Amino acid sequence: MAILKFRVYLEEDESVYRDIVIRHTQSFQDLHETILKSFEFDNKHKATFFRSNDHWQRGREISLEKYDQEYKVAPLIMNETTIGSEIRDPNQKFIYQYDFNKNWGFLVELINVSKEENPKIIYPSAIRSEGIGPSQYGTKGLLGAKFVDIEEKYDLTQGAEGFSEEGDGEDSGIESDTTEEGGEAAETSGEEEI
């Protein structure tokens, strides 16, 4: 049984990608679900694959379902189409589109074919993750929820103990030549200033 390894790039940023391994007998529906899971997206929207070439041109469509739109050629359906049936060359490419309103685009490229299964892997599976994926619904910080925990634990919103705001002069630890109540200058050392 052939194991196919695909690299799935975020269309806008090729430094953000996931490597996914899948059996050639598994369906495009399996690949679709694994891509969404690897990028932490939900499974609530329309999706489609397009068979592609080296120039990333869209070819035959492999859709989650037949949508209410005009097709030049009727699409293949994901859960009825095996991955292996659509591999035409050793560097086969697909374009994957998810959520037609937000228009998430992914470039899917076959990067390896192996005859041996790894008994430790449940197929299909994401085996490598590079870069921070986009947030499906809005912004996602680099640290996310972890930073909120740190902020609460150390209360980073307040000034640290022993430090003051610039210019407030409290506990600065620096002696000054200001005058005391009697109007005389305070002596800072045993020697006189010249």
PDB file of N, CA and C in Angstrom, residues 9-81:
ATOM      1  N   TYR A   9       0.704  24.101   2.054  1.00  0.00           N
ATOM      2  CA  TYR A   9       1.140  25.472   2.336  1.00  0.00           C
ATOM      3  C   TYR A   9      -0.055  26.392   2.448  1.00  0.00           C
ATOM      4  N   LEU A  10       0.073  27.381   3.314  1.00  0.00           N
ATOM      5  CA  LEU A  10      -0.878  28.488   3.309  1.00  0.00           C
ATOM      6  C   LEU A  10      -0.590  29.286   2.044  1.00  0.00           C
ATOM      7  N   GLU A  11      -1.593  29.598   1.247  1.00  0.00           N
ATOM      8  CA  GLU A  11      -1.379  30.227  -0.051  1.00  0.00           C
ATOM      9  C   GLU A  11      -0.613  31.549   0.051  1.00  0.00           C
ATOM     10  N   GLU A  12      -0.889  32.350   1.078  1.00  0.00           N
ATOM     11  CA  GLU A  12      -0.239  33.659   1.209  1.00  0.00           C
ATOM     12  C   GLU A  12       1.157  33.587   1.806  1.00  0.00           C
ATOM     13  N   ASP A  13       1.501  32.474   2.462  1.00  0.00           N
ATOM     14  CA  ASP A  13       2.780  32.405   3.170  1.00  0.00           C
ATOM     15  C   ASP A  13       3.319  30.979   3.139  1.00  0.00           C
ATOM     16  N   GLU A  14       4.287  30.738   2.263  1.00  0.00           N
ATOM     17  CA  GLU A  14       4.813  29.388   2.102  1.00  0.00           C
ATOM     18  C   GLU A  14       5.669  28.921   3.281  1.00  0.00           C
ATOM     19  N   SER A  15       5.973  29.823   4.218  1.00  0.00           N
ATOM     20  CA  SER A  15       6.726  29.401   5.402  1.00  0.00           C
ATOM     21  C   SER A  15       5.804  28.731   6.427  1.00  0.00           C
ATOM     22  N   VAL A  16       4.488  28.834   6.222  1.00  0.00           N
ATOM     23  CA  VAL A  16       3.508  28.185   7.090  1.00  0.00           C
ATOM     24  C   VAL A  16       2.971  26.965   6.344  1.00  0.00           C
ATOM     25  N   TYR A  17       3.336  25.777   6.835  1.00  0.00           N
ATOM     26  CA  TYR A  17       2.864  24.562   6.167  1.00  0.00           C
ATOM     27  C   TYR A  17       2.724  23.407   7.136  1.00  0.00           C
ATOM     28  N   ARG A  18       2.002  22.383   6.680  1.00  0.00           N
ATOM     29  CA  ARG A  18       1.820  21.142   7.426  1.00  0.00           C
ATOM     30  C   ARG A  18       2.122  19.981   6.481  1.00  0.00           C
ATOM     31  N   ASP A  19       2.840  18.974   6.975  1.00  0.00           N
ATOM     32  CA  ASP A  19       3.076  17.756   6.207  1.00  0.00           C
ATOM     33  C   ASP A  19       2.072  16.710   6.654  1.00  0.00           C
ATOM     34  N   ILE A  20       1.365  16.149   5.697  1.00  0.00           N
ATOM     35  CA  ILE A  20       0.302  15.186   5.983  1.00  0.00           C
ATOM     36  C   ILE A  20       0.589  13.883   5.244  1.00  0.00           C
ATOM     37  N   VAL A  21       0.500  12.771   5.974  1.00  0.00           N
ATOM     38  CA  VAL A  21       0.642  11.452   5.357  1.00  0.00           C
ATOM     39  C   VAL A  21      -0.733  10.800   5.296  1.00  0.00           C
ATOM     40  N   ILE A  22      -0.974  10.122   4.159  1.00  0.00           N
ATOM     41  CA  ILE A  22      -2.277   9.518   3.924  1.00  0.00           C
ATOM     42  C   ILE A  22      -2.098   8.310   3.007  1.00  0.00           C
ATOM     43  N   ARG A  23      -2.917   7.283   3.192  1.00  0.00           N
ATOM     44  CA  ARG A  23      -2.878   6.122   2.293  1.00  0.00           C
ATOM     45  C   ARG A  23      -3.479   6.507   0.946  1.00  0.00           C
ATOM     46  N   HIS A  24      -2.969   5.920  -0.122  1.00  0.00           N
ATOM     47  CA  HIS A  24      -3.488   6.260  -1.459  1.00  0.00           C
ATOM     48  C   HIS A  24      -4.932   5.804  -1.634  1.00  0.00           C
ATOM     49  N   THR A  25      -5.391   4.891  -0.782  1.00  0.00           N
ATOM     50  CA  THR A  25      -6.765   4.391  -0.874  1.00  0.00           C
ATOM     51  C   THR A  25      -7.763   5.236  -0.075  1.00  0.00           C
ATOM     52  N   GLN A  26      -7.248   6.202   0.703  1.00  0.00           N
ATOM     53  CA  GLN A  26      -8.153   7.052   1.484  1.00  0.00           C
ATOM     54  C   GLN A  26      -8.711   8.157   0.591  1.00  0.00           C
ATOM     55  N   SER A  27      -9.777   8.779   1.044  1.00  0.00           N
ATOM     56  CA  SER A  27     -10.499   9.734   0.200  1.00  0.00           C
ATOM     57  C   SER A  27     -10.025  11.178   0.407  1.00  0.00           C
ATOM     58  N   PHE A  28     -10.456  12.012  -0.517  1.00  0.00           N
ATOM     59  CA  PHE A  28     -10.190  13.443  -0.393  1.00  0.00           C
ATOM     60  C   PHE A  28     -10.910  14.026   0.826  1.00  0.00           C
ATOM     61  N   GLN A  29     -11.987  13.411   1.235  1.00  0.00           N
ATOM     62  CA  GLN A  29     -12.680  13.846   2.461  1.00  0.00           C
ATOM     63  C   GLN A  29     -11.739  13.668   3.657  1.00  0.00           C
ATOM     64  N   ASP A  30     -11.009  12.556   3.698  1.00  0.00           N
ATOM     65  CA  ASP A  30     -10.039  12.330   4.776  1.00  0.00           C
ATOM     66  C   ASP A  30      -8.945  13.400   4.752  1.00  0.00           C
ATOM     67  N   LEU A  31      -8.458  13.722   3.561  1.00  0.00           N
ATOM     68  CA  LEU A  31      -7.423  14.753   3.427  1.00  0.00           C
ATOM     69  C   LEU A  31      -7.973  16.109   3.853  1.00  0.00           C
ATOM     70  N   HIS A  32      -9.165  16.431   3.422  1.00  0.00           N
ATOM     71  CA  HIS A  32      -9.843  17.693   3.780  1.00  0.00           C
ATOM     72  C   HIS A  32      -9.924  17.842   5.306  1.00  0.00           C
ATOM     73  N   GLU A  33     -10.399  16.815   5.994  1.00  0.00           N
ATOM     74  CA  GLU A  33     -10.548  16.869   7.456  1.00  0.00           C
ATOM     75  C   GLU A  33      -9.202  16.988   8.158  1.00  0.00           C
ATOM     76  N   THR A  34      -8.184  16.321   7.636  1.00  0.00           N
ATOM     77  CA  THR A  34      -6.850  16.374   8.250  1.00  0.00           C
ATOM     78  C   THR A  34      -6.216  17.750   8.068  1.00  0.00           C
ATOM     79  N   ILE A  35      -6.406  18.357   6.911  1.00  0.00           N
ATOM     80  CA  ILE A  35      -5.886  19.715   6.688  1.00  0.00           C
ATOM     81  C   ILE A  35      -6.530  20.683   7.674  1.00  0.00           C
ATOM     82  N   LEU A  36      -7.848  20.619   7.805  1.00  0.00           N
ATOM     83  CA  LEU A  36      -8.544  21.526   8.727  1.00  0.00           C
ATOM     84  C   LEU A  36      -8.067  21.340  10.156  1.00  0.00           C
ATOM     85  N   LYS A  37      -7.939  20.093  10.570  1.00  0.00           N
ATOM     86  CA  LYS A  37      -7.483  19.801  11.933  1.00  0.00           C
ATOM     87  C   LYS A  37      -6.056  20.313  12.156  1.00  0.00           C
ATOM     88  N   SER A  38      -5.189  20.147  11.162  1.00  0.00           N
ATOM     89  CA  SER A  38      -3.787  20.553  11.319  1.00  0.00           C
ATOM     90  C   SER A  38      -3.627  22.067  11.405  1.00  0.00           C
ATOM     91  N   PHE A  39      -4.558  22.820  10.799  1.00  0.00           N
ATOM     92  CA  PHE A  39      -4.514  24.287  10.867  1.00  0.00           C
ATOM     93  C   PHE A  39      -5.480  24.836  11.926  1.00  0.00           C
ATOM     94  N   GLU A  40      -6.086  23.938  12.708  1.00  0.00           N
ATOM     95  CA  GLU A  40      -7.009  24.293  13.785  1.00  0.00           C
ATOM     96  C   GLU A  40      -8.225  25.072  13.272  1.00  0.00           C
ATOM     97  N   PHE A  41      -8.774  24.625  12.146  1.00  0.00           N
ATOM     98  CA  PHE A  41      -9.997  25.202  11.596  1.00  0.00           C
ATOM     99  C   PHE A  41     -11.150  24.275  11.934  1.00  0.00           C
ATOM    100  N   ASP A  42     -12.362  24.844  11.988  1.00  0.00           N
ATOM    101  CA  ASP A  42     -13.525  23.987  12.189  1.00  0.00           C
ATOM    102  C   ASP A  42     -13.940  23.380  10.843  1.00  0.00           C
ATOM    103  N   ASN A  43     -14.982  22.556  10.871  1.00  0.00           N
ATOM    104  CA  ASN A  43     -15.404  21.842   9.667  1.00  0.00           C
ATOM    105  C   ASN A  43     -16.825  22.259   9.287  1.00  0.00           C
ATOM    106  N   LYS A  44     -17.091  23.576   9.292  1.00  0.00           N
ATOM    107  CA  LYS A  44     -18.461  24.062   9.127  1.00  0.00           C
ATOM    108  C   LYS A  44     -18.736  24.695   7.763  1.00  0.00           C
ATOM    109  N   HIS A  45     -17.743  24.766   6.893  1.00  0.00           N
ATOM    110  CA  HIS A  45     -17.911  25.533   5.660  1.00  0.00           C
ATOM    111  C   HIS A  45     -17.696  24.681   4.415  1.00  0.00           C
ATOM    112  N   LYS A  46     -18.032  25.267   3.283  1.00  0.00           N
ATOM    113  CA  LYS A  46     -17.843  24.600   1.999  1.00  0.00           C
ATOM    114  C   LYS A  46     -16.354  24.470   1.694  1.00  0.00           C
ATOM    115  N   ALA A  47     -16.024  23.433   0.915  1.00  0.00           N
ATOM    116  CA  ALA A  47     -14.624  23.209   0.564  1.00  0.00           C
ATOM    117  C   ALA A  47     -14.525  22.490  -0.765  1.00  0.00           C
ATOM    118  N   THR A  48     -13.397  22.700  -1.431  1.00  0.00           N
ATOM    119  CA  THR A  48     -13.165  22.001  -2.690  1.00  0.00           C
ATOM    120  C   THR A  48     -11.672  21.896  -2.977  1.00  0.00           C
ATOM    121  N   PHE A  49     -11.302  20.852  -3.685  1.00  0.00           N
ATOM    122  CA  PHE A  49      -9.946  20.689  -4.202  1.00  0.00           C
ATOM    123  C   PHE A  49     -10.005  20.897  -5.713  1.00  0.00           C
ATOM    124  N   PHE A  50      -8.888  21.339  -6.274  1.00  0.00           N
ATOM    125  CA  PHE A  50      -8.724  21.373  -7.720  1.00  0.00           C
ATOM    126  C   PHE A  50      -7.432  20.629  -8.041  1.00  0.00           C
ATOM    127  N   ARG A  51      -7.494  19.708  -8.989  1.00  0.00           N
ATOM    128  CA  ARG A  51      -6.259  19.104  -9.470  1.00  0.00           C
ATOM    129  C   ARG A  51      -5.489  20.224 -10.152  1.00  0.00           C
ATOM    130  N   SER A  52      -4.167  20.255  -9.986  1.00  0.00           N
ATOM    131  CA  SER A  52      -3.390  21.377 -10.495  1.00  0.00           C
ATOM    132  C   SER A  52      -2.122  20.891 -11.187  1.00  0.00           C
ATOM    133  N   ASN A  53      -1.364  21.869 -11.718  1.00  0.00           N
ATOM    134  CA  ASN A  53      -0.098  21.568 -12.387  1.00  0.00           C
ATOM    135  C   ASN A  53       1.016  22.395 -11.756  1.00  0.00           C
ATOM    136  N   ASP A  54       2.191  22.406 -12.386  1.00  0.00           N
ATOM    137  CA  ASP A  54       3.332  23.142 -11.823  1.00  0.00           C
ATOM    138  C   ASP A  54       3.119  24.648 -11.783  1.00  0.00           C
ATOM    139  N   HIS A  55       2.157  25.153 -12.534  1.00  0.00           N
ATOM    140  CA  HIS A  55       1.878  26.590 -12.561  1.00  0.00           C
ATOM    141  C   HIS A  55       0.677  26.954 -11.691  1.00  0.00           C
ATOM    142  N   TRP A  56       0.216  26.015 -10.898  1.00  0.00           N
ATOM    143  CA  TRP A  56      -0.900  26.184  -9.972  1.00  0.00           C
ATOM    144  C   TRP A  56      -2.177  26.637 -10.692  1.00  0.00           C
ATOM    145  N   GLN A  57      -2.404  26.081 -11.859  1.00  0.00           N
ATOM    146  CA  GLN A  57      -3.649  26.340 -12.573  1.00  0.00           C
ATOM    147  C   GLN A  57      -4.692  25.338 -12.096  1.00  0.00           C
ATOM    148  N   ARG A  58      -5.933  25.781 -12.050  1.00  0.00           N
ATOM    149  CA  ARG A  58      -7.011  24.922 -11.556  1.00  0.00           C
ATOM    150  C   ARG A  58      -7.499  23.967 -12.642  1.00  0.00           C
ATOM    151  N   GLY A  59      -7.546  22.684 -12.272  1.00  0.00           N
ATOM    152  CA  GLY A  59      -8.054  21.664 -13.175  1.00  0.00           C
ATOM    153  C   GLY A  59      -9.354  21.080 -12.652  1.00  0.00           C
ATOM    154  N   ARG A  60      -9.488  19.777 -12.746  1.00  0.00           N
ATOM    155  CA  ARG A  60     -10.709  19.078 -12.332  1.00  0.00           C
ATOM    156  C   ARG A  60     -11.004  19.334 -10.856  1.00  0.00           C
ATOM    157  N   GLU A  61     -12.250  19.628 -10.571  1.00  0.00           N
ATOM    158  CA  GLU A  61     -12.667  19.947  -9.200  1.00  0.00           C
ATOM    159  C   GLU A  61     -13.106  18.692  -8.458  1.00  0.00           C
ATOM    160  N   ILE A  62     -12.685  18.605  -7.197  1.00  0.00           N
ATOM    161  CA  ILE A  62     -13.082  17.515  -6.304  1.00  0.00           C
ATOM    162  C   ILE A  62     -13.719  18.200  -5.098  1.00  0.00           C
ATOM    163  N   SER A  63     -15.028  18.192  -5.044  1.00  0.00           N
ATOM    164  CA  SER A  63     -15.766  19.024  -4.107  1.00  0.00           C
ATOM    165  C   SER A  63     -16.354  18.215  -2.950  1.00  0.00           C
ATOM    166  N   LEU A  64     -16.592  18.891  -1.848  1.00  0.00           N
ATOM    167  CA  LEU A  64     -17.211  18.256  -0.684  1.00  0.00           C
ATOM    168  C   LEU A  64     -18.616  17.765  -1.044  1.00  0.00           C
ATOM    169  N   GLU A  65     -19.311  18.559  -1.829  1.00  0.00           N
ATOM    170  CA  GLU A  65     -20.637  18.200  -2.347  1.00  0.00           C
ATOM    171  C   GLU A  65     -20.865  19.025  -3.606  1.00  0.00           C
ATOM    172  N   LYS A  66     -21.910  18.721  -4.324  1.00  0.00           N
ATOM    173  CA  LYS A  66     -22.207  19.512  -5.521  1.00  0.00           C
ATOM    174  C   LYS A  66     -22.927  20.775  -5.059  1.00  0.00           C
ATOM    175  N   TYR A  67     -22.276  21.926  -5.273  1.00  0.00           N
ATOM    176  CA  TYR A  67     -22.827  23.197  -4.810  1.00  0.00           C
ATOM    177  C   TYR A  67     -23.739  23.804  -5.865  1.00  0.00           C
ATOM    178  N   ASP A  68     -24.507  24.767  -5.413  1.00  0.00           N
ATOM    179  CA  ASP A  68     -25.471  25.440  -6.275  1.00  0.00           C
ATOM    180  C   ASP A  68     -24.744  26.487  -7.121  1.00  0.00           C
ATOM    181  N   GLN A  69     -24.008  26.029  -8.106  1.00  0.00           N
ATOM    182  CA  GLN A  69     -23.272  26.914  -9.003  1.00  0.00           C
ATOM    183  C   GLN A  69     -23.134  26.211 -10.347  1.00  0.00           C
ATOM    184  N   GLU A  70     -22.679  26.960 -11.341  1.00  0.00           N
ATOM    185  CA  GLU A  70     -22.534  26.386 -12.671  1.00  0.00           C
ATOM    186  C   GLU A  70     -21.153  25.749 -12.802  1.00  0.00           C
ATOM    187  N   TYR A  71     -21.116  24.536 -13.306  1.00  0.00           N
ATOM    188  CA  TYR A  71     -19.858  23.817 -13.513  1.00  0.00           C
ATOM    189  C   TYR A  71     -19.672  23.551 -15.007  1.00  0.00           C
ATOM    190  N   LYS A  72     -18.434  23.676 -15.480  1.00  0.00           N
ATOM    191  CA  LYS A  72     -18.131  23.278 -16.856  1.00  0.00           C
ATOM    192  C   LYS A  72     -18.171  21.756 -16.949  1.00  0.00           C
ATOM    193  N   VAL A  73     -17.593  21.126 -15.933  1.00  0.00           N
ATOM    194  CA  VAL A  73     -17.599  19.664 -15.815  1.00  0.00           C
ATOM    195  C   VAL A  73     -18.076  19.354 -14.405  1.00  0.00           C
ATOM    196  N   ALA A  74     -18.944  18.389 -14.261  1.00  0.00           N
ATOM    197  CA  ALA A  74     -19.444  18.037 -12.922  1.00  0.00           C
ATOM    198  C   ALA A  74     -18.271  17.658 -12.021  1.00  0.00           C
ATOM    199  N   PRO A  75     -18.278  18.155 -10.774  1.00  0.00           N
ATOM    200  CA  PRO A  75     -17.158  17.858  -9.884  1.00  0.00           C
ATOM    201  C   PRO A  75     -17.190  16.415  -9.383  1.00  0.00           C
ATOM    202  N   LEU A  76     -16.010  15.912  -9.053  1.00  0.00           N
ATOM    203  CA  LEU A  76     -15.947  14.650  -8.326  1.00  0.00           C
ATOM    204  C   LEU A  76     -16.328  14.963  -6.885  1.00  0.00           C
ATOM    205  N   ILE A  77     -16.806  13.988  -6.146  1.00  0.00           N
ATOM    206  CA  ILE A  77     -17.202  14.203  -4.748  1.00  0.00           C
ATOM    207  C   ILE A  77     -16.113  13.625  -3.836  1.00  0.00           C
ATOM    208  N   MET A  78     -15.713  14.413  -2.835  1.00  0.00           N
ATOM    209  CA  MET A  78     -14.576  14.045  -1.969  1.00  0.00           C
ATOM    210  C   MET A  78     -14.688  12.648  -1.370  1.00  0.00           C
ATOM    211  N   ASN A  79     -15.829  12.321  -0.764  1.00  0.00           N
ATOM    212  CA  ASN A  79     -15.917  11.038  -0.058  1.00  0.00           C
ATOM    213  C   ASN A  79     -16.018   9.848  -1.012  1.00  0.00           C
ATOM    214  N   GLU A  80     -16.198  10.108  -2.316  1.00  0.00           N
ATOM    215  CA  GLU A  80     -16.259   9.033  -3.311  1.00  0.00           C
ATOM    216  C   GLU A  80     -14.965   8.903  -4.109  1.00  0.00           C
ATOM    217  N   THR A  81     -14.019   9.831  -3.904  1.00  0.00           N
ATOM    218  CA  THR A  81     -12.812   9.884  -4.727  1.00  0.00           C
ATOM    219  C   THR A  81     -11.581   9.588  -3.890  1.00  0.00           C
TER     220      THR A  81
END
